[in-house]
Amino acid sequence: MVNERMYGLGNEPSAIRELFAYGMARKAEIGEENVFDFSIGNPSVPAPAAVKRAALELLEQPAVSLHGYSPASGVPEVRATIAESISRRFGIAASAANIYLTSGAAACLAISISAVTEPGDEVIVISPYFPEYKVWIETARCTCVEVPAHVPDFQLDIDALAAAIGPKTSAIIINSPNNPVGAVYSRENLEALAALLTAKEAELGRELYLISDEPYREIVYDGIEVPYVPCVYPRTLVCYSYSKSLSLPGERIGYVYVSDLMDNAVQVNAAVAGAGRALGYICAPVLFQRVIAACVDEPSDVAAYAANRKLLSEGLAELGYEFVEPQGAFYLWVRALEDDAQAFSNRAKVHELLLVPSDSFGVPSWVRISYCVSPEVIKRSLPAFKALMEEYRG
Ligand code: PLP
């Protein structure tokens, strides 16, 4: 006997992972250059040189202390360094006590959801949404409530959220810059959300937490502002990771920041530590905690993604595809050429184009293209996109 739900989760990989695995096998079969793999969000720019320098320097230190356990919440000096950086960059007096180091944003989210909910609560997500949210929400024995984004700008739909928040709601997860649509929520939009949550807290007589998942914070185009959510709504937990900003997804490093402006921050911090303990997310990888502290203000290299965005969006626009112009992250949300996104993705596969169907993000009729690839892949893929379009146009 094994746990049925866990068996199901392990036995049926996510659509993204499945397509990624298919791509690996197909590349081995017909050659890397003949497969246009747009499936996964693995950064295509290398980590900054400062990361390598910091890691090499650290490796010269005595091994016992370097590789030893840190406190569950992280190395104290690393937490202090991150708090100072948040204070400098975002104008909030962040304290080290409110930082909990984790294994990437995935762990941040699992921890944050468990920390602020009771079984039976509802957690709201904005569709289309990162598919793993539902897994983490249901693991906390809560219900995932999907509220569609406002179309066509994919900002938060405040009226729809107002209708969805009820006596069982305990948290809302937002993700800006957004995976999969690339939207960045404007200050005005976030302020409207904050006003709604404040009014609903008073009406319902319970705390409403905002979980701000922001691994793409630094990956934005045309200088667009990404407001710091804890400054807009105090009852915010930030889920941050260095997976995308410093191209370190395999090192599994990030943090939860509980806003210093939250009136019950001490209580929420204790619950974050408790959830970390209960879920086994204690003492994030120590070498990379220290690397991060050394590179805390290192800028992200966005130029390559900006160039890819231009190349792909111009190429697809010319071929007649409809898509959402991304303001951030490195995904293009493209309208499928038939209603059934899975069927469209299957037909694209015949042209060696690996596009993730939108069903896994909670909506029909779109596909997601991850353009964190080499520009050559985009250039070489355009004839395949052309052939696919011609096939549909007949
Ligand atoms: N949240 C979103 C929106 C993501 O796109 C990802 C990864 O792609 C994650 C969370 C998980 O990030 P990490 O690799 O830091 O666990």
XYZ file of N, CA and C in Angstrom, residues 97-195:
297
model
N 14.779 38.795 11.085
C 13.906 37.811 11.736
C 12.751 37.379 10.833
N 12.432 38.224 9.846
C 11.285 37.923 8.981
C 11.673 37.217 7.682
N 12.931 36.794 7.596
C 13.402 36.080 6.399
C 13.577 34.605 6.765
N 13.032 33.719 5.931
C 13.211 32.272 6.141
C 13.765 31.695 4.838
N 15.009 31.254 4.865
C 15.652 30.715 3.659
C 15.053 29.358 3.290
N 14.854 29.151 1.998
C 14.223 27.905 1.533
C 14.909 27.349 0.283
N 14.442 26.161 -0.083
C 14.881 25.553 -1.346
C 14.007 26.071 -2.489
N 14.257 27.277 -2.930
C 13.545 27.834 -4.077
C 12.130 28.286 -3.754
N 11.472 28.849 -4.790
C 10.117 29.375 -4.602
C 9.117 28.252 -4.326
N 9.391 27.069 -4.858
C 8.472 25.939 -4.640
C 8.301 25.696 -3.137
N 9.410 25.630 -2.423
C 9.340 25.416 -0.971
C 8.678 26.611 -0.295
N 8.986 27.833 -0.765
C 8.358 29.039 -0.183
C 6.839 28.923 -0.227
N 6.343 28.481 -1.385
C 4.886 28.434 -1.559
C 4.263 27.352 -0.696
N 4.878 26.167 -0.688
C 4.339 25.078 0.138
C 4.313 25.518 1.607
N 5.378 26.179 2.044
C 5.466 26.653 3.429
C 4.406 27.731 3.694
N 4.349 28.729 2.820
C 3.443 29.869 3.065
C 1.990 29.414 3.104
N 1.627 28.532 2.179
C 0.234 28.061 2.149
C -0.082 27.326 3.453
N 0.815 26.422 3.852
C 0.569 25.666 5.095
C 0.548 26.580 6.309
N 1.366 27.638 6.267
C 1.493 28.515 7.444
C 0.223 29.323 7.720
N -0.519 29.682 6.665
C -1.628 30.627 6.882
C -3.019 30.021 6.655
N -3.084 28.709 6.494
C -4.393 28.086 6.276
C -4.664 26.996 7.314
N -5.947 26.671 7.447
C -6.372 25.469 8.178
C -7.012 24.551 7.142
N -6.986 23.225 7.363
C -7.678 22.327 6.418
C -9.128 22.783 6.222
N -9.573 22.727 4.975
C -10.949 23.145 4.674
C -11.053 24.583 4.194
N -9.960 25.362 4.341
C -9.972 26.746 3.858
C -9.898 26.787 2.328
N -10.138 27.975 1.805
C -10.013 28.185 0.356
C -8.825 29.109 0.075
N -8.088 28.758 -0.970
C -6.985 29.612 -1.422
C -7.273 29.973 -2.875
N -7.249 31.266 -3.155
C -7.586 31.742 -4.509
C -6.336 31.845 -5.372
N -6.463 31.367 -6.604
C -5.386 31.541 -7.591
C -5.980 32.255 -8.804
N -5.122 32.926 -9.556
C -5.595 33.686 -10.721
C -5.299 32.855 -11.969
N -6.339 32.454 -12.683
C -6.085 31.619 -13.863
C -5.880 32.494 -15.103
N -4.947 32.105 -16.011
C -4.101 30.918 -15.943
C -3.049 31.034 -14.830
N -2.719 29.883 -14.210
C -1.805 29.915 -13.061
C -0.803 28.772 -13.111
N 0.312 28.964 -12.398
C 1.378 27.955 -12.304
C 0.775 26.676 -11.709
N 0.808 25.556 -12.455
C 0.027 24.371 -12.082
C 0.323 23.810 -10.688
N 1.539 23.979 -10.196
C 1.874 23.372 -8.906
C 1.139 24.030 -7.732
N 0.595 25.237 -7.938
C -0.151 25.880 -6.839
C -1.229 24.934 -6.302
N -1.935 24.313 -7.250
C -3.057 23.451 -6.871
C -2.552 22.266 -6.031
N -1.418 21.728 -6.423
C -0.845 20.581 -5.695
C -0.544 20.999 -4.255
N 0.092 22.151 -4.092
C 0.482 22.593 -2.734
C -0.756 22.950 -1.910
N -1.741 23.576 -2.551
C -2.971 23.953 -1.831
C -3.680 22.689 -1.345
N -3.776 21.706 -2.236
C -4.504 20.479 -1.857
C -3.708 19.651 -0.849
N -2.394 19.753 -0.894
C -1.582 19.051 0.113
C -1.839 19.641 1.505
N -2.135 20.947 1.532
C -2.484 21.586 2.821
C -3.952 21.318 3.173
N -4.591 20.466 2.398
C -6.003 20.070 2.572
C -6.951 21.266 2.477
N -6.608 22.154 1.554
C -7.465 23.304 1.257
C -8.030 23.154 -0.156
N -8.957 24.038 -0.501
C -9.556 24.010 -1.840
C -8.955 25.126 -2.684
N -8.601 24.773 -3.909
C -8.041 25.757 -4.844
C -9.203 26.401 -5.605
N -9.365 27.710 -5.437
C -10.451 28.430 -6.105
C -9.849 29.261 -7.234
N -10.284 28.988 -8.456
C -9.687 29.664 -9.621
C -10.507 30.897 -9.989
N -9.835 32.027 -10.056
C -10.497 33.268 -10.488
C -9.783 33.743 -11.756
N -10.512 33.836 -12.881
C -9.843 34.233 -14.124
C -9.263 35.645 -14.054
N -8.126 35.829 -14.712
C -7.540 37.163 -14.851
C -8.449 38.000 -15.748
N -8.291 39.307 -15.657
C -9.069 40.218 -16.498
C -8.530 40.147 -17.931
N -9.427 39.945 -18.885
C -8.998 39.833 -20.281
C -9.387 41.121 -21.000
N -8.566 41.689 -21.889
C -7.381 41.085 -22.491
C -6.045 41.459 -21.831
N -6.068 42.258 -20.728
C -4.762 42.711 -20.218
C -4.155 41.749 -19.175
N -4.924 40.770 -18.750
C -4.458 39.763 -17.781
C -4.001 40.366 -16.449
N -4.586 41.538 -16.110
C -4.388 42.098 -14.773
C -5.369 41.397 -13.824
N -5.294 41.724 -12.536
C -6.216 41.125 -11.570
C -7.618 41.666 -11.828
N -8.606 40.771 -11.825
C -9.991 41.186 -12.012
C -10.590 41.408 -10.619
N -10.619 42.653 -10.206
C -11.003 42.977 -8.822
C -12.464 42.594 -8.540
N -13.346 42.800 -9.518
C -14.760 42.437 -9.295
C -14.904 40.926 -9.136
N -14.191 40.184 -9.965
C -14.280 38.710 -9.879
C -13.707 38.235 -8.549
N -12.649 38.881 -8.087
C -12.061 38.504 -6.792
C -13.032 38.818 -5.654
N -13.679 39.980 -5.767
C -14.645 40.366 -4.724
C -15.742 39.308 -4.607
N -16.156 38.776 -5.759
C -17.227 37.773 -5.751
C -16.730 36.429 -5.200
N -15.440 36.163 -5.348
C -14.906 34.841 -4.954
C -14.499 34.761 -3.486
N -14.202 35.917 -2.870
C -13.734 35.886 -1.476
C -14.927 35.646 -0.542
N -14.792 34.638 0.298
C -15.891 34.297 1.205
C -15.366 33.934 2.579
N -16.262 33.414 3.438
C -15.875 33.130 4.832
C -14.799 32.061 4.984
N -14.547 31.270 3.921
C -13.509 30.230 4.033
C -12.185 30.664 3.402
N -12.169 31.844 2.772
C -10.937 32.273 2.095
C -9.883 32.642 3.127
N -8.678 32.105 2.945
C -7.613 32.541 3.857
C -6.456 33.192 3.105
N -6.291 32.874 1.824
C -5.149 33.455 1.106
C -5.435 33.575 -0.383
N -4.697 34.491 -0.993
C -4.732 34.667 -2.454
C -3.292 34.604 -2.926
N -3.062 33.815 -3.958
C -1.702 33.754 -4.517
C -1.671 34.603 -5.773
N -0.718 35.536 -5.822
C -0.520 36.290 -7.070
C 0.909 36.068 -7.548
N 1.110 36.277 -8.837
C 2.415 36.016 -9.437
C 2.668 37.067 -10.522
N 3.531 38.033 -10.185
C 3.829 39.127 -11.113
C 5.306 39.473 -10.985
N 6.030 39.476 -12.103
C 5.713 39.103 -13.472
C 5.199 37.657 -13.533
N 4.251 37.465 -14.449
C 3.451 36.259 -14.428
C 3.947 35.152 -15.366
N 3.936 33.957 -14.826
C 4.060 32.733 -15.614
C 2.658 32.128 -15.617
N 1.970 31.967 -16.719
C 2.478 31.912 -18.089
C 2.251 33.141 -18.970
N 1.517 34.193 -18.541
C 1.132 35.204 -19.542
C 2.094 36.377 -19.677
N 3.009 36.552 -18.714
C 3.978 37.645 -18.829
C 3.460 38.985 -18.344
N 2.250 39.014 -17.742
C 1.704 40.286 -17.251
C 2.445 40.736 -15.996
N 2.552 42.068 -15.838
C 3.074 42.655 -14.593
C 1.932 43.482 -14.017
N 1.519 43.206 -12.791
C 0.393 43.935 -12.210
C 0.806 45.370 -11.897
N -0.034 46.304 -12.336
C 0.280 47.724 -12.135
C 0.062 48.101 -10.668
N 0.650 49.222 -10.280
C 0.465 49.717 -8.909
C -1.025 49.957 -8.629
N -1.698 50.545 -9.605
C -3.127 50.849 -9.450
C -3.937 49.565 -9.199
N -3.605 48.534 -9.965
C -4.295 47.248 -9.845
C -4.039 46.618 -8.473
N -2.774 46.681 -8.006
C -2.434 46.112 -6.694
C -3.079 46.921 -5.571
N -3.158 48.227 -5.766
C -3.802 49.065 -4.734
C -5.293 48.743 -4.644
N -5.888 48.473 -5.793
C -7.316 48.102 -5.778
C -7.494 46.755 -5.063
N -6.551 45.841 -5.280
C -6.611 44.545 -4.584
C -6.465 44.762 -3.073
N -5.510 45.610 -2.684
C -5.277 45.864 -1.258
C -6.532 46.462 -0.608
N -7.174 47.386 -1.319
C -8.396 48.012 -0.763
C -9.483 46.950 -0.605
